[in-house]
mmCIF file of C-alpha atoms in Angstrom:
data_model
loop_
_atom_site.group_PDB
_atom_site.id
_atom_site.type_symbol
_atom_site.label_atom_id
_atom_site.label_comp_id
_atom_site.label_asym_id
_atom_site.label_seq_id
_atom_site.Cartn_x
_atom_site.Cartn_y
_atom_site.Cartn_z
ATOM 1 C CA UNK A 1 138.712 -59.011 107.271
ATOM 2 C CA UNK A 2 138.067 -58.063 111.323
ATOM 3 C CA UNK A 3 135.606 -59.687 113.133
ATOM 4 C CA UNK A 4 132.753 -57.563 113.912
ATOM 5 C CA UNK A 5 132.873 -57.818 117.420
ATOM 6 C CA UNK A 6 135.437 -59.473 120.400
ATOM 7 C CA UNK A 7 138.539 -60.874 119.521
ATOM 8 C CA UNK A 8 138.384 -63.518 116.255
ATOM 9 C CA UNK A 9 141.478 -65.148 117.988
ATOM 10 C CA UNK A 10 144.961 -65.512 116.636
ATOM 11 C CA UNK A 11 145.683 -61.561 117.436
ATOM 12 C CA UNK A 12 142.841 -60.318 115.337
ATOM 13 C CA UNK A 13 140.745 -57.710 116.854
ATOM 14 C CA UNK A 14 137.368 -56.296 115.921
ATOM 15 C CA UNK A 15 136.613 -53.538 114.092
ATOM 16 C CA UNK A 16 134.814 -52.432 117.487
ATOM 17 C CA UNK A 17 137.837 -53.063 119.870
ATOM 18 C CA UNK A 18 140.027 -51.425 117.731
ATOM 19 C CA UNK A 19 137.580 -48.552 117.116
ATOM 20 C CA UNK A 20 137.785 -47.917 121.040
ATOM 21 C CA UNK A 21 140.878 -48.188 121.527
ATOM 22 C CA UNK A 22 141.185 -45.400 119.092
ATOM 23 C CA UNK A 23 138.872 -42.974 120.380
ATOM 24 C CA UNK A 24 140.448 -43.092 123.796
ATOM 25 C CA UNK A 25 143.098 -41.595 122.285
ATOM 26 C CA UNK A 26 141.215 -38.478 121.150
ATOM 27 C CA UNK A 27 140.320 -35.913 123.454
ATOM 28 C CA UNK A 28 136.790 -35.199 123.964
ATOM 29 C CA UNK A 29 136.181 -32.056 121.986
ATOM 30 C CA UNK A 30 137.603 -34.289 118.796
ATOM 31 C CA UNK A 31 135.482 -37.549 119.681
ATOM 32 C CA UNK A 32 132.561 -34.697 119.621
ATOM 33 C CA UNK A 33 133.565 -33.456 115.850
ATOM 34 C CA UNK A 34 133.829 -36.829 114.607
ATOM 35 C CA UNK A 35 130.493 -37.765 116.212
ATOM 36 C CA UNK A 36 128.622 -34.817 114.871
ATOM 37 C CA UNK A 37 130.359 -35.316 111.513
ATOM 38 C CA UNK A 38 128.692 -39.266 111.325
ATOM 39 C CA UNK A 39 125.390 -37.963 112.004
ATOM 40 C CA UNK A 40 125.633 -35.322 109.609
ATOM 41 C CA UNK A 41 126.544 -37.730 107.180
ATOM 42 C CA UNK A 42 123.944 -40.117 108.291
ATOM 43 C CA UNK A 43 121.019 -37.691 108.056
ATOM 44 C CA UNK A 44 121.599 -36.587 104.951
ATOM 45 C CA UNK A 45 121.833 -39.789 103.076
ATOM 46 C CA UNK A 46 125.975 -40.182 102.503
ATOM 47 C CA UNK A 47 127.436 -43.277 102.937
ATOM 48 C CA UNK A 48 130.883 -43.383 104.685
ATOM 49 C CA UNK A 49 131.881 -47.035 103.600
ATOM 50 C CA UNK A 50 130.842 -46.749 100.575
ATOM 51 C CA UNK A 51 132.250 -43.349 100.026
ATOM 52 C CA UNK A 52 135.634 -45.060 101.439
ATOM 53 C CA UNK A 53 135.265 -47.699 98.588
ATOM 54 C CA UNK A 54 134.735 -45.150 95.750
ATOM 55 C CA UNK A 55 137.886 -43.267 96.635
ATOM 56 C CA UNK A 56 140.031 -46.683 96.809
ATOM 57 C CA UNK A 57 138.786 -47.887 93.189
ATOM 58 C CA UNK A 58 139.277 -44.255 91.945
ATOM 59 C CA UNK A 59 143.003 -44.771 93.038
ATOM 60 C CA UNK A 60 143.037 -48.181 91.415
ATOM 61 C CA UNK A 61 142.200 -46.454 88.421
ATOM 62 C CA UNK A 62 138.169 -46.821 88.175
ATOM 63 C CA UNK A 63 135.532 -44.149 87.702
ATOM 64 C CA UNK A 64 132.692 -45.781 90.146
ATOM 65 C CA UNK A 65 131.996 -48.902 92.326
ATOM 66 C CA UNK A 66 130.551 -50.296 89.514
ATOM 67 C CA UNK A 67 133.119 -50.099 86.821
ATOM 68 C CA UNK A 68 135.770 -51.859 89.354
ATOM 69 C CA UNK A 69 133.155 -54.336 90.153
ATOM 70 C CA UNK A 70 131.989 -55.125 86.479
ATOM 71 C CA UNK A 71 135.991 -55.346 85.605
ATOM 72 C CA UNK A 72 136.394 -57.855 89.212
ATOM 73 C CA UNK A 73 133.422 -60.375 88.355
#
């Protein structure tokens, strides 16, 4: 996976950097949706990554994180 942070070398860049260079790309009032979006999400409990996992084992076929990780161990 991406480095957290900086540049992991060989032409692999963070999950920051290439967040950034992203969002410069978006004009302001979008950057303001998005941002209001996370902290809806945030107060009110939901989980973005993990909601991201759940819908890529649902296309693999599983009904929850758990079934695809009970089937992986």
């Amino acid at each position: 996976g991406r480095p957290g942070s900086g540049s992991g070398g060989g032409g692999r860049w963070s999950v920051e950097v290439y967040l950034q260079g992203e969002l410069v790309t978006w004009s302001e009032s979008t950057v303001g949706l998005g941002a209001a979006f996370v902290e809806e999400c945030r107060d009110s409990g939901r989980n973005l990554a993990e909601d991201n996992l759940l819908h890529m084992v649902r296309a693999y076929g599983y009904a929850s994180l758990d079934e695809a990780e009970r089937a992986l161990a």
